[in-house]
Amino acid sequence: MNRQIRLVGAGILVMFLALFVRLNYLQVFHAGALDANPNNGTRVVNEYDRPRGAILSSDGATLAESVRAPKGSPFTYERVYPTGSLFADVTGYYSFIYGTDGVERTYNDILDGSVQKTGFPTNLSDLRQLLVGGAQNITLTLSEKLQEVARKDLAGRTGSVVALDPSTGAILALYSNPTYNPSELAQLSTVKEQQAWKRLLATPGNPLSPGAYRNRWPPGSTFKIITASAVYDHDPSLADEAFPVLGALPLPQTTHELHNYDGSYCGGQILQLFTVSCDTGFGKIGLDLGARTLYSQARAFGFDSVPPIDLPDAAASDFPRPASFVGNLPTLAYSAIGQENVAATPLQMAMAAGAIADGGEVMVPHVLSYISNSQGQVVSRYKDKVWRRATSSATAAKMTALMESVVDSPDGTGVAAAIPGVEVAGKTGTSQTGTVPPTTDDWFAAFAPAAHPSIAVAVVLLDQGLGVQTQGGTVAAPIARSLIEAWLSEHPVRGAGEVVHADTGSVGSARAATTSAVAPASAVAPASAPAEGVPPIVVRATSTAPRATTTTNTRPPGISATSDTTKRSAVGARPPASAGNRDEKRSLPGEHQRTGRSSR
C-alpha cells in the first residue's frame, strides 16, 4: 500500500515538474514566438489599437494609412486605402480576420513598428524614435501615374501589366484586372469583412490572386527571346543557317506537323524568323538545340525558380525538365515557341525583357524604395542587387537588334508598339488556350529606348478571341506603348549628350541626328499590325500544302497530347499542357488540330 502511495506521489511530482518547466519555457523562451503568432487574438487587437505606418507611391500618393476610427468603433484606428483598387496587387490588405497580404505582409514589422530601421541619431527626435520605436512608413518604387495608365488600358479586359527599371529591378507598375478594393477587407465590421471576402472569392478571375506575379500562362512567342538567346549562347551556327520556307514543320516521332499562323509560309535566317515570329523556324531551332540546352537557357533567365520579389507567394515560371522530352520530341518544338507545358508570369517575361535591356543581367525585382520614420526622415534605402546572369552582354546586344526589328520592320509583328523618336525593342506572343470557343492569351514584352533602356514591360490579355484582330501585336503591344510613352514623357532618357522625349520625339541637343535612341519617322505604327507569323516571304497555302484541321483518334507510343484548353494556375500548380501558343498552333496525335496557326 505504501509503495502504491509513493508511486502516485512520484507521478504527481513528475507532472508538477513537467508543468513547471512547460510554463517557464512558454513564458521565458517562447513568449516572442507566441506574441508574433498571427493567430494570437490579443496581439491582433493590440495592433489595431495603435497606428500603422503609411504606404506611399514613388510620386507621393498615399496608398495606405491608419486613421482614427469613428466613435463607437471597437478599435482605435482604421486602415484605409485612398487609391482604392489601383494598388491592391502591391499593397495587399490588412484585415482583422484574414490577416495581411502584399506589402502589408512583407513589411508588417516595419509598418507596425515592432522592428525599427534607424540611422545614427542626430537629434532628439531621432533618439526618441530609436528608444521608443513606432510605426514607420514605406515608400514604393511604383508610380501612381503609370498605374493609372495600366488600369485605363486594361479596363474591361482580363489581364496583367508589369513595368520595371531593367538596370535596378525597381517595379514601376504592377496591375491586374480584375482586382479589388483592400478597404473592403479592412472594415471595422467583421460581418462586412466576411461578406466582402466571400464575394471576392466568387468573382471570376480570382481578384485576390495578383495575376502579375502569382499566376502563370503559356507565354507564346515571347518565349522566343529565350530560345533565340540560346542560339547565340550555345550554337551560334544556327544564327547563320537559312531555314527553309515552310508552312508546316514535320515533327519527329509522329506524322503530324507544326503549322504557322493562319496557314502562312516563312523561313530564312534568325533575324527574319524572329521579326515575323516564324513558328516552323523556331520549332526546328528548338529541336536542333535540344532539350538540355533549352532548359538550361530557360533556367538562366529565371524559369523554375521563384523570383525574389519582396511580395509574398510569387509563382515560379515553368519550363519542362529535359527528361520529359525523352520519346516525346514534338513537345520540344512546341516548348521552343512558348507552348506545351511552358508557363510564365508577366513578372517573369518583364524580367526576361529587362535582362536583354541590361546587358544580360537579371536584377532582383523589388517594390521597396525606402523606409522613413514618423518625422519623414529616410532611415533605410533598398540596395539594388543582381539576381543572376541570363546571357552574355554580346548575346544581349544581338537580341536587342532582333527585338528592334519586331517593332520597326514593316513586316514585324510588333509595329503597333512603335513610338516616334524612340527605338522600342519588343516581342509579341499569342498563345491558343481554347478551341470551343477559340480563345487566345495575347502577350507583348518590350523595353525602351533600345540604346539606353530605362523601362521594360510585359503585358498579357487573357481569353481573347482568335484572329488577326486579337493577337499580341494588335492588342497587347499598344498597351506597352502607352506605358513606355507615359514613363518617358516624365523621365527623358539621357544618352550620348541627348535627351529624347517620348511624348514629342524631340531631342534636347544639336546632336540629335547621332543618337541611337531615336528611330526614324518611318517607325510610326501603321493603322494595324501585320499578323504574327507572316514572314518576309509569304505564300498562301495551296492544295499541295493543306492545313490539317482534323482530329486524330490514335496516339503513337511516347507522344503526349496537349489539352484543348489551358487552365489558369496559381502558385505551386503547373498548368496543363497548352493547346499551343496563340501565335502558333500545332497538333499532336490525340489532340485537336490547331487549325494551322502559329504563336506570334
mmCIF file of C-alpha atoms in Angstrom, residues 212-217 219 223 226 295 298-299 301-307 314-321 341-352 387 443 569-575:
data_model
loop_
_atom_site.group_PDB
_atom_site.id
_atom_site.type_symbol
_atom_site.label_atom_id
_atom_site.label_comp_id
_atom_site.label_asym_id
_atom_site.label_seq_id
_atom_site.Cartn_x
_atom_site.Cartn_y
_atom_site.Cartn_z
ATOM 1 C CA ALA A 212 1.028 39.821 -62.454
ATOM 2 C CA TYR A 213 3.275 37.692 -60.242
ATOM 3 C CA ARG A 214 1.229 34.786 -58.844
ATOM 4 C CA ASN A 215 -0.484 33.325 -61.906
ATOM 5 C CA ARG A 216 1.117 31.703 -64.952
ATOM 6 C CA TRP A 217 0.076 31.250 -68.542
ATOM 7 C CA PRO A 219 3.901 32.894 -72.857
ATOM 8 C CA PHE A 223 9.472 32.863 -75.131
ATOM 9 C CA ILE A 226 14.913 32.779 -74.534
ATOM 10 C CA TYR A 295 16.135 24.019 -70.363
ATOM 11 C CA ALA A 298 15.266 28.990 -69.502
ATOM 12 C CA ARG A 299 16.756 28.374 -66.051
ATOM 13 C CA PHE A 301 16.516 33.587 -67.302
ATOM 14 C CA GLY A 302 14.747 32.561 -64.073
ATOM 15 C CA PHE A 303 12.335 29.815 -65.085
ATOM 16 C CA ASP A 304 11.764 27.089 -62.478
ATOM 17 C CA SER A 305 12.879 29.451 -59.702
ATOM 18 C CA VAL A 306 10.734 31.694 -57.507
ATOM 19 C CA PRO A 307 11.646 35.302 -58.334
ATOM 20 C CA ALA A 314 5.305 34.778 -56.018
ATOM 21 C CA ALA A 315 4.997 31.938 -58.529
ATOM 22 C CA ALA A 316 7.882 30.271 -60.316
ATOM 23 C CA SER A 317 7.549 30.134 -64.092
ATOM 24 C CA ASP A 318 7.812 26.649 -65.593
ATOM 25 C CA PHE A 319 9.853 25.047 -68.346
ATOM 26 C CA PRO A 320 9.729 21.234 -68.648
ATOM 27 C CA ARG A 321 12.750 19.271 -67.482
ATOM 28 C CA ASN A 341 3.950 22.878 -70.670
ATOM 29 C CA VAL A 342 5.756 26.237 -70.685
ATOM 30 C CA ALA A 343 4.103 28.707 -68.304
ATOM 31 C CA ALA A 344 5.226 32.166 -67.226
ATOM 32 C CA THR A 345 4.108 35.019 -65.035
ATOM 33 C CA PRO A 346 4.002 38.515 -66.534
ATOM 34 C CA LEU A 347 6.707 39.403 -63.992
ATOM 35 C CA GLN A 348 8.973 36.724 -65.466
ATOM 36 C CA MET A 349 8.536 37.983 -69.016
ATOM 37 C CA ALA A 350 9.187 41.582 -67.913
ATOM 38 C CA MET A 351 12.370 40.305 -66.257
ATOM 39 C CA ALA A 352 13.325 38.459 -69.459
ATOM 40 C CA TRP A 387 19.830 38.021 -59.181
ATOM 41 C CA TRP A 443 1.397 38.924 -74.907
ATOM 42 C CA SER A 569 -2.712 28.139 -62.440
ATOM 43 C CA ALA A 570 -1.697 29.856 -59.226
ATOM 44 C CA VAL A 571 1.311 29.279 -57.009
ATOM 45 C CA GLY A 572 2.571 25.741 -56.825
ATOM 46 C CA ALA A 573 0.408 24.339 -59.615
ATOM 47 C CA ARG A 574 1.625 23.647 -63.130
ATOM 48 C CA PRO A 575 -0.969 24.424 -65.777
#
